[in-house]
Amino acid sequence: MPGHETLPRRILLVHTHYRLPGGEDAVFAAERALLEARGLEVFVYERSNTEADGSLLQKLLLPFRAVYSFKTKREVRALIRRHQIQLVHVHNTLLVTSPSVFAACFAEGVPVVQTLHNFRLFCPNGVFLRGGRVCEDCPRHSLLCAVRHRCYRGSLLQSAVCAFVYGFHRLLGTYRRVALFTPTEFDWQKLLACNRTHRVFDPARIFVKPNPVSAPLPAGWSSPLPMAARENQVVYAGRLEELKGLRTVLAAWKLLEADPNAPRLLVAGDGPLADEARQTAGPNVHFCGRMEPDALHETMARSLAVVAASLCYESFALVPAEAQLLGTPVLASDIGNVGAAVTPGKTGARFAPGDPQALARAVQTLAREAGRYDPAAIRSEALRRFGGGPDADFALLLEGYRQVMAGSPANRRT
């Protein structure tokens, strides 16, 4: 393989788990599996934000440790030395790990890359969303906007801590020494635009490296199910929270109650709006809870469509990609990566974000004209865009590592 001398064989993966599992955990696990399955030596440094649920002292110290954790720096340096790590790949550092993981890498002279699963370098809540609408006050002005608007979990204190974490490391120049992976062209362009004002990272060290996507057809299937053979249902899959547009989806199905031909809605997932959703949902909504990937994918593959109603840009539209790999059309809000993942009339339809009436109309149109969609063509296009399979995903990841270790010039796509 060209450039094999710059390919790492001993890699340390670093990740902090949130209290509720999400897409970042899935990408971390998928890339770990890719590396391990192909014989690389993979070591892992994992933390969980549930660590902050301990004693009162731990809770009081958390804001300081979120900014700089000497524990993280000490432990990561020890791992690098013990295992002769050649490259460190960081996923999430908030809160308990902290960006001090980078200081450990700098001190040991080891190349380090972080996958940007969100926009938190420029927006403390990570999604450029406030009050149900896109907000880019922080990149336009300063991180203090997030504190004023209590953008992180609605808390003044937590917003201040999160803003200070990134503000402090801006002053240190931490991210100017870190290589960055971003999963889509949209994210790359958005981050570069924000960086022109604040100069947080080195534009020569940010690379587009798509996330791995795995959604194989159900066992025994050689091709996607024809639309005529599918069940009259639409799937919402994801965290049950506002930024995913759950309220918009439930409101749309309220509007569809008078339509006897309207598909039922299957809601797969869990999250902060779970109780509210169950209390307000209409009779044509069924809650499945969290589903195992194989079961979820088979449900998607038997459905008329998957709905992705995000109110924010999303860093990577994983659910639309999985749905299309299964040959299933997507009803997507016309915003950011979610909207960009859909070609209207071919792989699904778009609707105005946060607009239940627009979504209800899109559902009725799709149900009425489902025969216009070709599941085999949807899958073929998705394979081209998202799903080259584990070998292709591994090649992309390794090429990204090669560029990081070789110090490749600006804005290279992997």
Short mmCIF file of C-alpha atoms in Angstrom, two decimals, residues 4 29 35 70 107 125 139 156 161 169-170 262 274 276 279 282 297 305 311 315 321 346 358 406 408:
data_model
loop_
_atom_site.label_atom_id
_atom_site.label_comp_id
_atom_site.label_asym_id
_atom_site.label_seq_id
_atom_site.Cartn_x
_atom_site.Cartn_y
_atom_site.Cartn_z
CA HIS A 4 2.65 2.30 4.27
CA ALA A 29 -17.74 1.27 18.23
CA LEU A 35 -9.53 -1.59 13.07
CA PHE A 70 -4.83 16.03 35.19
CA ALA A 107 3.82 15.89 25.51
CA ASN A 125 -24.69 23.03 22.56
CA PRO A 139 -19.55 31.85 15.66
CA LEU A 156 -26.58 29.08 33.09
CA VAL A 161 -18.66 25.70 31.95
CA HIS A 169 -8.51 26.00 24.81
CA ARG A 170 -8.88 28.62 22.10
CA ALA A 262 -52.51 7.50 6.59
CA ALA A 274 -40.28 10.07 25.95
CA GLU A 276 -44.32 13.81 26.88
CA GLN A 279 -48.91 11.44 26.59
CA GLY A 282 -52.42 10.09 18.73
CA HIS A 297 -33.16 -2.17 10.14
CA ALA A 305 -40.52 5.52 4.60
CA LEU A 311 -34.44 21.06 13.32
CA SER A 315 -23.23 16.56 11.78
CA ALA A 321 -28.17 6.86 5.12
CA LYS A 346 -35.83 9.69 -6.19
CA ALA A 358 -45.64 20.35 5.42
CA ALA A 406 2.22 12.49 6.95
CA SER A 408 -0.65 16.31 4.21
#
